[in-house]
Coordinates of C-alpha atoms and ligand atoms in Angstrom, one line a residue:
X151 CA 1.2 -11.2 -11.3
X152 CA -2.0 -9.1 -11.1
X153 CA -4.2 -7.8 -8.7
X154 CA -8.1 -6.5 -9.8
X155 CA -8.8 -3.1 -10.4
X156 CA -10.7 -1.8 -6.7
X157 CA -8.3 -3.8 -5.0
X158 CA -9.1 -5.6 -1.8
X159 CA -7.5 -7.1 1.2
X160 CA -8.0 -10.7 -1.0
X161 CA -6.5 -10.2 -4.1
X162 CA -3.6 -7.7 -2.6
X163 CA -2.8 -10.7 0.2
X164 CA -2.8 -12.9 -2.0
X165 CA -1.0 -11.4 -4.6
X166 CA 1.5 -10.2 -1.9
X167 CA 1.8 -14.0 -0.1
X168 CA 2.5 -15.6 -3.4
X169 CA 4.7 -12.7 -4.6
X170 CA 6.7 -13.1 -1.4
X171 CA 7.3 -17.1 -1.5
X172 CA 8.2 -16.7 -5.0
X173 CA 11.1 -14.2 -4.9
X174 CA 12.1 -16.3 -1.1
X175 CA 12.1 -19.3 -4.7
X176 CA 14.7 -16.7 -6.4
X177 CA 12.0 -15.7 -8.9
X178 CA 11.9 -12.7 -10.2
X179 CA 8.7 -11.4 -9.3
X180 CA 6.6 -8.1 -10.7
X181 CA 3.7 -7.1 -8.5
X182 CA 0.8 -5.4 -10.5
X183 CA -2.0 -3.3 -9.1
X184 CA -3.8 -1.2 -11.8
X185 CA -5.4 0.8 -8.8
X186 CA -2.6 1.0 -6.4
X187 CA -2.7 0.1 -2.9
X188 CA -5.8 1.9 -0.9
X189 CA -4.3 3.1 2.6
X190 CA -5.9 0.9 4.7
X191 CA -3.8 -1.7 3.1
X192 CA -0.2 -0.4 2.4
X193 CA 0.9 -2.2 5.9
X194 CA 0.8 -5.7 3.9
X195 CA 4.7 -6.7 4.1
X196 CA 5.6 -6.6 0.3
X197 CA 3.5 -3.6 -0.3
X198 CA 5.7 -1.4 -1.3
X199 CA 6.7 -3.5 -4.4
X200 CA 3.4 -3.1 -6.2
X201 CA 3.0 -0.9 -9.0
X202 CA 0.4 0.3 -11.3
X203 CA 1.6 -0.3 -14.7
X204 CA 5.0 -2.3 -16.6
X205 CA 5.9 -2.1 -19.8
X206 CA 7.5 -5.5 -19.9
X207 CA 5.9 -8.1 -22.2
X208 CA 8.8 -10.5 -21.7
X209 CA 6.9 -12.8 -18.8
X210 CA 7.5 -16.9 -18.7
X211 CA 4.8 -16.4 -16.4
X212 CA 1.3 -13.9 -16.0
X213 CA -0.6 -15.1 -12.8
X214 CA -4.3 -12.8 -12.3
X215 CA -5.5 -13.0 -8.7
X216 CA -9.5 -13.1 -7.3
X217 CA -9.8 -11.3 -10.8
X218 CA -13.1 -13.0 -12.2
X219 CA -12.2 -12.1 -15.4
X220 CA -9.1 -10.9 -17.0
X221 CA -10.3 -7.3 -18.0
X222 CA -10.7 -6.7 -14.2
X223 CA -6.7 -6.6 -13.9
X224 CA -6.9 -3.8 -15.6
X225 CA -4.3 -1.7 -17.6
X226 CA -2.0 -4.8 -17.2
X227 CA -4.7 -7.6 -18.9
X228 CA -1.9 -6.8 -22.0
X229 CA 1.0 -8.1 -19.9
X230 CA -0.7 -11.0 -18.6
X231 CA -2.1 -11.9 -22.2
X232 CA 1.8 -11.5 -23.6
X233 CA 3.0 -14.1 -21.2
X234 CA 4.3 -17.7 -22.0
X235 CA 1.9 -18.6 -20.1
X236 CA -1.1 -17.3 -17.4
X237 CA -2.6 -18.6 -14.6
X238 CA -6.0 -17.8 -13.3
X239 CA -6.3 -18.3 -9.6
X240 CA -10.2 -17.9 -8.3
X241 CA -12.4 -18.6 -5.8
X242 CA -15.1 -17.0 -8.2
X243 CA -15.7 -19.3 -10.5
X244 CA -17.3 -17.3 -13.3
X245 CA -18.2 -17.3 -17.2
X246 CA -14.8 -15.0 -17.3
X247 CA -12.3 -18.0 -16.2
X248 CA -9.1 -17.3 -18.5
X249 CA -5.5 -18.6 -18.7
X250 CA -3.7 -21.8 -19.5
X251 CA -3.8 -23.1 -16.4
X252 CA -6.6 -22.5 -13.9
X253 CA -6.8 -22.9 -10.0
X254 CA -10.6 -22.3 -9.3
X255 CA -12.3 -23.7 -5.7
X256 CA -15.8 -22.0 -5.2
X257 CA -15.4 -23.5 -1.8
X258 CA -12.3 -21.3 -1.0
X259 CA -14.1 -18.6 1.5
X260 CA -11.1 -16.2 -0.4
X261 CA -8.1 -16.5 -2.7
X262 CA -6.1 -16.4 -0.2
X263 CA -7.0 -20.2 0.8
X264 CA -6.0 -21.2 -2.0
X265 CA -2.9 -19.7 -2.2
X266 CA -2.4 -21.1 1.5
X267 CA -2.8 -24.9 -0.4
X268 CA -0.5 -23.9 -2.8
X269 CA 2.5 -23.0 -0.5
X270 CA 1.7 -26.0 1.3
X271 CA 1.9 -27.9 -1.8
X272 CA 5.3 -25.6 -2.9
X273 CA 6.6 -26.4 0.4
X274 CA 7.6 -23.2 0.8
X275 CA 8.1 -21.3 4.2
X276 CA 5.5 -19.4 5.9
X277 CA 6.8 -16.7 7.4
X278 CA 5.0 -14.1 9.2
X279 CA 4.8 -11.8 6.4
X280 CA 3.0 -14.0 3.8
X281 CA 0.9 -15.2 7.0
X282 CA -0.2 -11.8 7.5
X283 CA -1.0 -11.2 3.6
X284 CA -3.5 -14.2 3.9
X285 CA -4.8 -13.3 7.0
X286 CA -5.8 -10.3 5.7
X287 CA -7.6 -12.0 2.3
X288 CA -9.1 -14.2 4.8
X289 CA -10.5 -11.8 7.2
X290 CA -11.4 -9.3 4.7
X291 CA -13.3 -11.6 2.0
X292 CA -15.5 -13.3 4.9
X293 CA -16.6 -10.3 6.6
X294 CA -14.0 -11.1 9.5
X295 CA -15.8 -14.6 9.7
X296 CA -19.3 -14.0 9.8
X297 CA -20.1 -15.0 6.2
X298 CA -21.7 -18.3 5.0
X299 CA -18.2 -18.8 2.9
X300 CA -16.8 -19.9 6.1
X301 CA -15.9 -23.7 6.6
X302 CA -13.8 -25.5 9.3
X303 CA -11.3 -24.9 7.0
X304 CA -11.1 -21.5 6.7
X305 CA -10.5 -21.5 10.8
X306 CA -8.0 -24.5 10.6
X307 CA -5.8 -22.2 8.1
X308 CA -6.4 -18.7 9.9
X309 CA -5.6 -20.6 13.1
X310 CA -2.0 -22.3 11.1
X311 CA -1.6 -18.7 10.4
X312 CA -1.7 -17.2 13.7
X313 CA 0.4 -19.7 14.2
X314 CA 2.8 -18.4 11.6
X315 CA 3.0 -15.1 13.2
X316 CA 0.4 -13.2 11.7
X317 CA -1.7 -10.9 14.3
X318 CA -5.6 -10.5 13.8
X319 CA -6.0 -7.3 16.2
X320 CA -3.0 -6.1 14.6
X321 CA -4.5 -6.6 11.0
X322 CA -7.9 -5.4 12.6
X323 CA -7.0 -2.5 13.8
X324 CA -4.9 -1.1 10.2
X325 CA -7.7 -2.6 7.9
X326 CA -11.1 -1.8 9.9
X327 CA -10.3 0.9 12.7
X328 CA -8.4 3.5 10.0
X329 CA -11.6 5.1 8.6
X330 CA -10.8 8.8 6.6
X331 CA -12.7 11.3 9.0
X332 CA -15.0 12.5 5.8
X333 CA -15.4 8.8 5.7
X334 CA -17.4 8.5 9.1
X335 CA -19.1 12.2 8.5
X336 CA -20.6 10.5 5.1
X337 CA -21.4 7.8 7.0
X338 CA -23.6 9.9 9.1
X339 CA -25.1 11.3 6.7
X340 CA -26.1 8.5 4.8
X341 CA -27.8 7.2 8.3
X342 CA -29.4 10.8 8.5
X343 CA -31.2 9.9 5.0
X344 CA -32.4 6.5 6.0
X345 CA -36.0 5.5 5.3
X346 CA -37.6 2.1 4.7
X347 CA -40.7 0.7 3.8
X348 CA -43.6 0.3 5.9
X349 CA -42.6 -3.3 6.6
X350 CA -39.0 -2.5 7.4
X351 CA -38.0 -5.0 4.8
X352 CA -36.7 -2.7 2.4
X353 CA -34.5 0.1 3.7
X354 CA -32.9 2.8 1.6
X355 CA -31.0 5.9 1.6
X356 CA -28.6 8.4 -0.3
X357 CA -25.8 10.5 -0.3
X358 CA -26.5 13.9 -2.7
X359 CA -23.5 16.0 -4.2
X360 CA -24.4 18.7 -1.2
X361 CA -23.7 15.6 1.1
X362 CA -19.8 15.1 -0.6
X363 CA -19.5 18.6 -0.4
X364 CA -20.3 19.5 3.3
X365 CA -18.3 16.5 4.7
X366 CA -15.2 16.5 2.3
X367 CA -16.0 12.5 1.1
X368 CA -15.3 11.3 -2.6
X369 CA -17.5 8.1 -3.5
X370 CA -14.5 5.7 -2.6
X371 CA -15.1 6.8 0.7
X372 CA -19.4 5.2 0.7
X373 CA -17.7 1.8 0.6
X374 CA -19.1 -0.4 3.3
X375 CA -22.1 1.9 4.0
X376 CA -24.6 -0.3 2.1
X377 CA -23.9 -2.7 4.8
X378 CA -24.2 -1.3 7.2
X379 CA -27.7 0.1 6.2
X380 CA -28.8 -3.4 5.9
X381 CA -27.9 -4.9 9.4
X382 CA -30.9 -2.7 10.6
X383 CA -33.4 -5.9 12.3
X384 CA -35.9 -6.8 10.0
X385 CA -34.1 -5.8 6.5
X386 CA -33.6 -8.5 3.9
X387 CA -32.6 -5.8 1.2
X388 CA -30.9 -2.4 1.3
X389 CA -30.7 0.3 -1.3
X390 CA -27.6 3.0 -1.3
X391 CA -27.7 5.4 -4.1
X392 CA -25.3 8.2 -4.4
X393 CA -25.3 11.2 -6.9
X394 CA -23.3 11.7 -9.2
X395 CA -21.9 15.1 -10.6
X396 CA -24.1 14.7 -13.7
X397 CA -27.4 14.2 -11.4
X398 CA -28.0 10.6 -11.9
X399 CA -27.5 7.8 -9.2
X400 CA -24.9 4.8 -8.6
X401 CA -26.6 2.4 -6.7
X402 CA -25.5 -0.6 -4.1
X403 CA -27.9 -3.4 -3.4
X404 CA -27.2 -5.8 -0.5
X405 CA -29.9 -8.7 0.1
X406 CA -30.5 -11.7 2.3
X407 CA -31.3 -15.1 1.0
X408 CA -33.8 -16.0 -1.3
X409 CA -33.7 -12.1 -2.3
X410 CA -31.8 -11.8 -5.9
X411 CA -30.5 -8.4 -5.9
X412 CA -28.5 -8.9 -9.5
X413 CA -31.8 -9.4 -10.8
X414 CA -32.8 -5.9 -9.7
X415 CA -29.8 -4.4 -10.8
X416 CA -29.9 -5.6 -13.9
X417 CA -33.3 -4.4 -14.5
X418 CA -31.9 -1.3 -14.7
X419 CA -28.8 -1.7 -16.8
X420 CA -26.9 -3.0 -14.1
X421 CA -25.7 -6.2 -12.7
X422 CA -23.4 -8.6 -9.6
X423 CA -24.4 -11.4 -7.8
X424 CA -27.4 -12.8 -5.6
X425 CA -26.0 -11.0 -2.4
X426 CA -25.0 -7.8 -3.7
X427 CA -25.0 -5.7 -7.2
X428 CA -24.9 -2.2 -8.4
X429 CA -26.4 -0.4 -11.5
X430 CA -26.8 3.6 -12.1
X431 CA -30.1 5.0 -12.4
X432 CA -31.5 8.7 -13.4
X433 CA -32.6 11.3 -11.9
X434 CA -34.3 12.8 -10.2
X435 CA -34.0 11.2 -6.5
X436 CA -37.4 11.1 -5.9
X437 CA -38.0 9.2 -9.0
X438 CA -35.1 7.2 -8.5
X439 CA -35.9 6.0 -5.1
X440 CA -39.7 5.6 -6.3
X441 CA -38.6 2.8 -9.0
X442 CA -35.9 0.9 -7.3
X443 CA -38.4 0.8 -3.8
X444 CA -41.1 -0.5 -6.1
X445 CA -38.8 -3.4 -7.9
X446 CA -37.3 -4.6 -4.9
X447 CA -41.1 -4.8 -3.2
X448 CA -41.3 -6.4 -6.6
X449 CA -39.2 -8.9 -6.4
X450 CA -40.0 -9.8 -2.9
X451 CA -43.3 -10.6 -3.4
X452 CA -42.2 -12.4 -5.9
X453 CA -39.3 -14.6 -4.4
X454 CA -42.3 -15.1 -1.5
X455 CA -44.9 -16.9 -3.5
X456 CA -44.2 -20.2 -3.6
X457 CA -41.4 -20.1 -0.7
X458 CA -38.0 -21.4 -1.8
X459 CA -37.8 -24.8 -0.6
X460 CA -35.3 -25.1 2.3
X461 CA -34.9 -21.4 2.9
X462 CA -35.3 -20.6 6.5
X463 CA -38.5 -17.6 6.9
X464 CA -37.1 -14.0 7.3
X465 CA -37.0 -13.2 10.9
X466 CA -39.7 -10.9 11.9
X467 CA -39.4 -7.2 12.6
X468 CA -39.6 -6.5 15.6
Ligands
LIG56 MN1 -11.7 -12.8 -3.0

């Protein structure tokens, strides 16, 4: 089974959970992840069986996790295809569905709920090392709880899976509090550059090449920044470009409802979803930051006349 490339805590925990319950089954089970295992994640139990690449082809069975599509498992989309059969198991239920056989719920906060059912439903054991893999999908696709993904049942399973034996400070602590050093330096950096517009509903900033070189930080490293620039009161939409070698820009966009930031994004070549996208943009910076500012003011006034119906105003800045 299959992980996607830019792994995350989803698609490893749940990869790992249903990897684990499988082999307890007497399968044998191979563990793909084209991208490896970041740090911050190689204390899942089970980790240590993943690997990049296989050259097997021989597989009754090909299951792609939180993938979206099947060209996001990467270098092993060739595997998966060769199987008897594949699986597709989602909570993003895209225009990229694949498989024979496909366990999509949009109202799964993460994978890893559905792979919680599915045990349940295999009526095999939760021990405290597939609780912990799902624990951590949980925690880490819904923000640690604070997203609008989260429904009483999201809490009735984390709780089942405390109860398992799986420890949230525990998972905290190795997934959120194990930051790279250039990673926090970057981080200041990028909070150094901050500007916004003169309504504070638009704040942007950047990281140049000069940036990466003073503090040591690759652009893995930015992850997570974007967000962090737009929890600042008063910002429904935040901007994060970073330079490139070449000179041009990759850019984040995070937004609030109603904002679209995919539209934005793709605007420039770009695209994601409502909430948050990326695109890359030319130089120079000042020119870069001059048309994104202006299409997300753009789309603003926009999205604001008439007001979505049922969509709560933004909260004033204050
Ligand atoms: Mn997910």
């Amino acid at each position: 089974m299959a992980a996607h490339i830019n792994p995350d805590g989803d698609t490893l925990g749940s990869m790992l959970a249903l990897g684990l319950a499988l082999t307890a089954l007497g399968k044998d089970v191979t563990l793909l992840s084209a991208d490896g295992v970041p740090p911050i994640y190689s204390f899942l139990p089970g980790a240590v069986r993943i690997v990049a690449r296989t050259e097997r082809r021989d597989f009754d069975l090909a299951i792609g996790l939180d993938a979206g599509d099947l060209a996001r498992v990467g270098v092993s989309a060739d595997a998966l295809q060769a199987a008897a059969r594949l699986i597709d198991i989602d909570h993003h239920v895209t225009a990229g569905q694949f498989g024979d056989v496909r366990l999509l719920d949009s109202a799964a906060s993460a994978t890893a709920e559905i792979i919680y059912d599915l045990l349940v439903a295999l009526d095999a054991p939760m021990t405290a090392d597939i609780a912990t893999n799902l624990l951590t999908g949980v925690i880490t696709d819904t923000g640690s709880f604070r997203y609008r993904s989260v429904t009483p049942r999201t809490l009735l399973i984390a709780a089942d899976l405390v109860q398992a034996g799986a420890v949230p400070d525990v998972i905290a602590e190795r997934v959120f509090d194990n930051k790279p050093f250039a990673a926090q330096k970057i981080l200041g950096r990028a909070l150094e550059n901050m500007r916004r517009t003169e309504d504070g509903r638009v704040v942007w900033t950047y990281v140049s090449q000069a940036d990466f070189a003073v503090t040591g930080a690759t652009d893995v490293l930015t992850e997570g920044i974007v967000s962090d620039i737009r929890g600042v009161r008063g910002a429904d939409m935040a901007l994060f470009l970073r330079e490139t070698p070449s000179g041009r820009f990759r850019v984040s966009l995070r937004s609030r409802e109603p904002f679209d930031v995919s539209r934005i994004a793709a605007a420039f070549g770009g695209g994601g979803h409502r909430l948050a996208a990326g695109c890359t943009i030319d130089g120079p910076l000042a020119s870069a930051e001059v048309r994104l500012v202006d299409a997300a003011v753009r789309h603003m006034d926009e999205a604001d006349l008439p007001p979505a119906e049922g969509v709560a105003p933004p909260l004033a800045a204050a």
